[in-house]
Each structure stands twice: as structure tokens, then as C-alpha cells.
Amino acid sequence: MSYAPSTATGKQTAQQLADISRTLYERGWMPGTSGNISMRLPDDPDRALITASGRDKGELTAWDVVEVDALTGEASPSAQNRPSAETSIHAAVYRVTGARAVIHVHSPYATVVAHRAAASDAVTSVRVERFELLKGLGLKNPTFTDLPVFPNWPEVDRIADDVAAHLAADREGPPGLLLADHGITTWGDSLGQAKNRLECLESLCQLLVISRTELHVSRA
């Protein structure tokens, strides 16, 4: 057991992570043990809960999460299991954006776009424009966005550094990013908002794929 909630808010947060994990698993977006979800504790936003490493997301319980420092990703000394291997990426998002929840999944269309648009040695971006669903992302200008695609370095901390640098330089970018050959990460002011944005971005990627138009890719 990696997390024993000691407060009502902690228990509620852990259960929310378990519930949404099962929902996304049933959609086929978190097959096997893939993907990870985190949320800041409402009564202590400097701390966050994140899904434990190696857990089947279709069977996740409120005890299959790990408490970490939201800004560094360091696990609580009392943790009995390892947090997700990609915790440092969640921490990078929290540090730069002030988000309160982060979701990473392997949804199929976003993963296809990430595969097609990625460069092996640099951050790229995919232009998404005109689609009505852009209004669901909270953009200042909802007519277009440039969705960043990051190299999937073997060293996760290197990915996290790339993400932090990019987000700091582009404060008005979309609340989501792609990882080459890997999947999509989104965030928001709540777990519900992060999920809604994930659904919008996956649908936008689906439209890009099924329209069969050439992706407009540029180096960031």
C-alpha cells in the first residue's frame, strides 16, 4: 500500500485519480500499465498525488497512488511504492503553469500525430487551426494553436527540462503537449478540466489524421 489517506480531502483526491484512471482505461487510452495522472492536494497544493508505477489503470484503487512534492516530483519519505516514471514531467508542468492536475495517456490519434510530427533531436510543433474544438482549450486566440511535440529522450528528466523551458518561453501556448511515439499530456485547474482538454486535443488529433491533410510541422 503506497498511500493511506489521513484526511478527507486526501482520500477524495486519491479516489478521483482511481476513478478517472478506470474511465480512461475503458476508452483504450491507458492500455496495460501505461499512462499516469496526478493532482495537487486541495489542502496542501505543494504536495500532489500521482499514480504509482506499474499499476494496471483499469484496476487502480485509491491506495495505488504516491504522494510527491508537486514542484520537484520527489516522493514522500513514507511512500512504499514508486511514483510514475514520468513524475518529473508532471512537476515541470506544475512549476511553470500553476496547474492543479495533469493527465498523460496513450490515446491513439494523439500518439499517431506525435509519431508523424516528431523530430529526433528537437522540439517541433503541429499547427491546429479553424476547428471549433479549439475553443475548449481556453486559448486567448481560439482560431489556432501550435501543439508542441517533444523528443522522447530515454532520460525522463531531460524531457522534463525541455518541457519546463518550452512552457516558460510560451506562456500562451496550449494546455497540452505530445511526446514523440508516446502520447499526450494535458493539464488544468482541476482534474475535470484536464480531462476535458484531453478529450478536445485527442479529437483534434483525430480530425487531423482522418482528414488526411499534410501536417503543418515546424521546429519550435
GROMACS .gro file of C-alpha atoms in nm:
model
  220
    1MET     CA    1   0.000   0.000   0.000
    2SER     CA    2   0.159   0.326  -0.113
    3TYR     CA    3  -0.083   0.585   0.020
    4ALA     CA    4  -0.306   0.576   0.324
    5PRO     CA    5  -0.523   0.892   0.314
    6SER     CA    6  -0.512   1.068   0.652
    7THR     CA    7  -0.759   1.344   0.563
    8ALA     CA    8  -1.095   1.358   0.393
    9THR     CA    9  -0.953   1.566   0.107
   10GLY     CA   10  -0.663   1.326   0.061
   11LYS     CA   11  -0.900   1.031   0.042
   12GLN     CA   12  -1.124   1.215  -0.203
   13THR     CA   13  -0.830   1.311  -0.427
   14ALA     CA   14  -0.696   0.955  -0.432
   15GLN     CA   15  -1.039   0.821  -0.524
   16GLN     CA   16  -1.074   1.076  -0.804
   17LEU     CA   17  -0.747   0.956  -0.956
   18ALA     CA   18  -0.862   0.594  -0.936
   19ASP     CA   19  -1.200   0.672  -1.091
   20ILE     CA   20  -1.067   0.871  -1.386
   21SER     CA   21  -0.795   0.611  -1.447
   22ARG     CA   22  -1.059   0.344  -1.495
   23THR     CA   23  -1.260   0.573  -1.725
   24LEU     CA   24  -0.961   0.644  -1.948
   25TYR     CA   25  -0.855   0.278  -1.942
   26GLU     CA   26  -1.201   0.175  -2.065
   27ARG     CA   27  -1.165   0.417  -2.356
   28GLY     CA   28  -0.845   0.241  -2.458
   29TRP     CA   29  -0.631   0.543  -2.373
   30MET     CA   30  -0.436   0.379  -2.087
   31PRO     CA   31  -0.373   0.021  -2.203
   32GLY     CA   32  -0.199  -0.209  -1.960
   33THR     CA   33   0.001  -0.008  -1.710
   34SER     CA   34   0.060   0.290  -1.942
   35GLY     CA   35  -0.021   0.649  -1.860
   36ASN     CA   36  -0.017   0.848  -1.537
   37ILE     CA   37  -0.238   1.100  -1.362
   38SER     CA   38  -0.167   1.343  -1.081
   39MET     CA   39  -0.349   1.606  -0.880
   40ARG     CA   40  -0.240   1.858  -0.619
   41LEU     CA   41  -0.385   1.805  -0.275
   42PRO     CA   42  -0.656   2.071  -0.222
   43ASP     CA   43  -0.546   2.139   0.138
   44ASP     CA   44  -0.172   2.133   0.057
   45PRO     CA   45  -0.105   2.234  -0.307
   46ASP     CA   46   0.270   2.199  -0.262
   47ARG     CA   47   0.203   1.823  -0.245
   48ALA     CA   48   0.044   1.607  -0.512
   49LEU     CA   49  -0.080   1.252  -0.555
   50ILE     CA   50   0.029   1.059  -0.864
   51THR     CA   51  -0.048   0.711  -0.985
   52ALA     CA   52   0.208   0.453  -0.875
   53SER     CA   53   0.445   0.294  -1.125
   54GLY     CA   54   0.345  -0.034  -1.286
   55ARG     CA   55  -0.022  -0.031  -1.189
   56ASP     CA   56  -0.298  -0.162  -1.415
   57LYS     CA   57  -0.504   0.150  -1.476
   58GLY     CA   58  -0.823  -0.048  -1.519
   59GLU     CA   59  -0.793  -0.182  -1.165
   60LEU     CA   60  -0.646   0.120  -0.989
   61THR     CA   61  -0.764   0.187  -0.633
   62ALA     CA   62  -0.734   0.488  -0.404
   63TRP     CA   63  -0.432   0.320  -0.243
   64ASP     CA   64  -0.240   0.284  -0.571
   65VAL     CA   65  -0.110   0.640  -0.566
   66VAL     CA   66   0.201   0.805  -0.424
   67GLU     CA   67   0.236   1.140  -0.250
   68VAL     CA   68   0.508   1.361  -0.401
   69ASP     CA   69   0.639   1.715  -0.385
   70ALA     CA   70   0.437   1.889  -0.657
   71LEU     CA   71   0.729   2.109  -0.770
   72THR     CA   72   1.016   1.859  -0.761
   73GLY     CA   73   0.844   1.523  -0.801
   74GLU     CA   74   1.029   1.380  -0.503
   75ALA     CA   75   0.830   1.105  -0.332
   76SER     CA   76   0.721   1.132   0.029
   77PRO     CA   77   0.960   0.953   0.269
   78SER     CA   78   0.670   0.734   0.380
   79ALA     CA   79   0.590   0.611   0.027
   80GLN     CA   80   0.611   0.234  -0.005
   81ASN     CA   81   0.587   0.224  -0.385
   82ARG     CA   82   0.750   0.417  -0.666
   83PRO     CA   83   0.564   0.705  -0.829
   84SER     CA   84   0.520   0.705  -1.206
   85ALA     CA   85   0.846   0.714  -1.401
   86GLU     CA   86   0.724   1.039  -1.559
   87THR     CA   87   0.664   1.225  -1.234
   88SER     CA   88   0.929   1.484  -1.322
   89ILE     CA   89   0.724   1.590  -1.627
   90HIS     CA   90   0.420   1.647  -1.407
   91ALA     CA   91   0.636   1.853  -1.169
   92ALA     CA   92   0.767   2.062  -1.460
   93VAL     CA   93   0.410   2.144  -1.564
   94TYR     CA   94   0.313   2.233  -1.207
   95ARG     CA   95   0.616   2.460  -1.160
   96VAL     CA   96   0.567   2.660  -1.475
   97THR     CA   97   0.191   2.671  -1.530
   98GLY     CA   98   0.046   2.655  -1.180
   99ALA     CA   99  -0.190   2.378  -1.294
  100ARG     CA  100  -0.361   2.166  -1.031
  101ALA     CA  101  -0.398   1.840  -1.228
  102VAL     CA  102  -0.202   1.664  -1.504
  103ILE     CA  103  -0.302   1.368  -1.722
  104HIS     CA  104  -0.078   1.162  -1.951
  105VAL     CA  105  -0.229   0.892  -2.175
  106HIS     CA  106  -0.152   0.692  -2.488
  107SER     CA  107  -0.467   0.787  -2.679
  108PRO     CA  108  -0.434   0.661  -3.037
  109TYR     CA  109  -0.480   0.969  -3.254
  110ALA     CA  110  -0.258   1.195  -3.045
  111THR     CA  111   0.006   0.923  -3.048
  112VAL     CA  112  -0.014   0.897  -3.428
  113VAL     CA  113   0.027   1.273  -3.465
  114ALA     CA  114   0.319   1.265  -3.221
  115HIS     CA  115   0.478   0.991  -3.430
  116ARG     CA  116   0.436   1.178  -3.758
  117ALA     CA  117   0.536   1.523  -3.638
  118ALA     CA  118   0.833   1.442  -3.414
  119ALA     CA  119   1.197   1.521  -3.477
  120SER     CA  120   1.466   1.307  -3.321
  121ASP     CA  121   1.670   1.597  -3.189
  122ALA     CA  122   1.446   1.899  -3.132
  123VAL     CA  123   1.106   2.019  -3.019
  124THR     CA  124   0.863   2.061  -3.307
  125SER     CA  125   0.506   2.188  -3.322
  126VAL     CA  126   0.192   2.098  -3.514
  127ARG     CA  127  -0.037   2.377  -3.630
  128VAL     CA  128  -0.404   2.312  -3.547
  129GLU     CA  129  -0.644   2.570  -3.685
  130ARG     CA  130  -1.007   2.652  -3.762
  131PHE     CA  131  -1.168   2.361  -3.579
  132GLU     CA  132  -1.443   2.461  -3.333
  133LEU     CA  133  -1.298   2.232  -3.064
  134LEU     CA  134  -1.009   2.475  -3.019
  135LYS     CA  135  -1.248   2.680  -2.806
  136GLY     CA  136  -1.234   2.404  -2.544
  137LEU     CA  137  -0.867   2.470  -2.469
  138GLY     CA  138  -0.900   2.811  -2.303
  139LEU     CA  139  -0.678   2.984  -2.559
  140LYS     CA  140  -0.664   3.363  -2.588
  141ASN     CA  141  -0.697   3.319  -2.965
  142PRO     CA  142  -0.905   3.007  -3.026
  143THR     CA  143  -0.866   3.014  -3.405
  144PHE     CA  144  -0.538   2.820  -3.397
  145THR     CA  145  -0.268   2.676  -3.178
  146ASP     CA  146   0.075   2.520  -3.219
  147LEU     CA  147   0.083   2.192  -3.028
  148PRO     CA  148   0.441   2.112  -2.917
  149VAL     CA  149   0.596   1.770  -2.979
  150PHE     CA  150   0.893   1.675  -2.762
  151PRO     CA  151   1.163   1.416  -2.832
  152ASN     CA  152   1.110   1.108  -2.617
  153TRP     CA  153   1.456   1.102  -2.460
  154PRO     CA  154   1.544   0.786  -2.262
  155GLU     CA  155   1.622   1.016  -1.967
  156VAL     CA  156   1.284   1.138  -1.843
  157ASP     CA  157   1.442   1.428  -1.654
  158ARG     CA  158   1.574   1.556  -1.986
  159ILE     CA  159   1.219   1.556  -2.124
  160ALA     CA  160   1.104   1.741  -1.813
  161ASP     CA  161   1.374   2.006  -1.863
  162ASP     CA  162   1.266   2.053  -2.226
  163VAL     CA  163   0.904   2.085  -2.120
  164ALA     CA  164   0.980   2.340  -1.848
  165ALA     CA  165   1.190   2.554  -2.082
  166HIS     CA  166   0.929   2.547  -2.359
  167LEU     CA  167   0.635   2.628  -2.132
  168ALA     CA  168   0.825   2.915  -1.970
  169ALA     CA  169   0.900   3.061  -2.313
  170ASP     CA  170   0.546   3.019  -2.449
  171ARG     CA  171   0.303   3.121  -2.176
  172GLU     CA  172   0.011   3.146  -2.419
  173GLY     CA  173   0.055   2.802  -2.572
  174PRO     CA  174  -0.199   2.519  -2.548
  175PRO     CA  175  -0.256   2.330  -2.221
  176GLY     CA  176  -0.112   2.014  -2.367
  177LEU     CA  177   0.190   1.857  -2.532
  178LEU     CA  178   0.284   1.549  -2.732
  179LEU     CA  179   0.575   1.310  -2.676
  180ALA     CA  180   0.729   1.150  -2.983
  181ASP     CA  181   0.592   0.798  -3.043
  182HIS     CA  182   0.449   0.810  -2.693
  183GLY     CA  183   0.130   1.000  -2.623
  184ILE     CA  184  -0.022   1.320  -2.491
  185THR     CA  185  -0.007   1.517  -2.166
  186THR     CA  186  -0.267   1.777  -2.067
  187TRP     CA  187  -0.335   1.986  -1.757
  188GLY     CA  188  -0.585   2.219  -1.599
  189ASP     CA  189  -0.713   2.393  -1.288
  190SER     CA  190  -0.896   2.075  -1.191
  191LEU     CA  191  -0.894   1.709  -1.284
  192GLY     CA  192  -1.219   1.762  -1.471
  193GLN     CA  193  -1.075   2.047  -1.675
  194ALA     CA  194  -0.761   1.849  -1.759
  195LYS     CA  195  -0.982   1.560  -1.876
  196ASN     CA  196  -1.197   1.790  -2.089
  197ARG     CA  197  -0.891   1.938  -2.253
  198LEU     CA  198  -0.753   1.590  -2.314
  199GLU     CA  199  -1.076   1.494  -2.491
  200CYS     CA  200  -1.062   1.808  -2.707
  201LEU     CA  201  -0.699   1.755  -2.804
  202GLU     CA  202  -0.748   1.387  -2.884
  203SER     CA  203  -1.048   1.475  -3.101
  204LEU     CA  204  -0.849   1.748  -3.277
  205CYS     CA  205  -0.571   1.498  -3.347
  206GLN     CA  206  -0.832   1.256  -3.478
  207LEU     CA  207  -0.956   1.523  -3.719
  208LEU     CA  208  -0.601   1.586  -3.839
  209VAL     CA  209  -0.548   1.215  -3.903
  210ILE     CA  210  -0.877   1.132  -4.075
  211SER     CA  211  -0.876   1.446  -4.289
  212ARG     CA  212  -0.557   1.310  -4.449
  213THR     CA  213  -0.418   1.660  -4.491
  214GLU     CA  214  -0.045   1.708  -4.458
  215LEU     CA  215   0.055   1.812  -4.108
  216HIS     CA  216   0.193   2.164  -4.079
  217VAL     CA  217   0.502   2.094  -3.868
  218SER     CA  218   0.769   2.343  -3.767
  219ARG     CA  219   1.065   2.346  -3.533
  220ALA     CA  220   0.985   2.526  -3.211
   0.00000   0.00000   0.00000
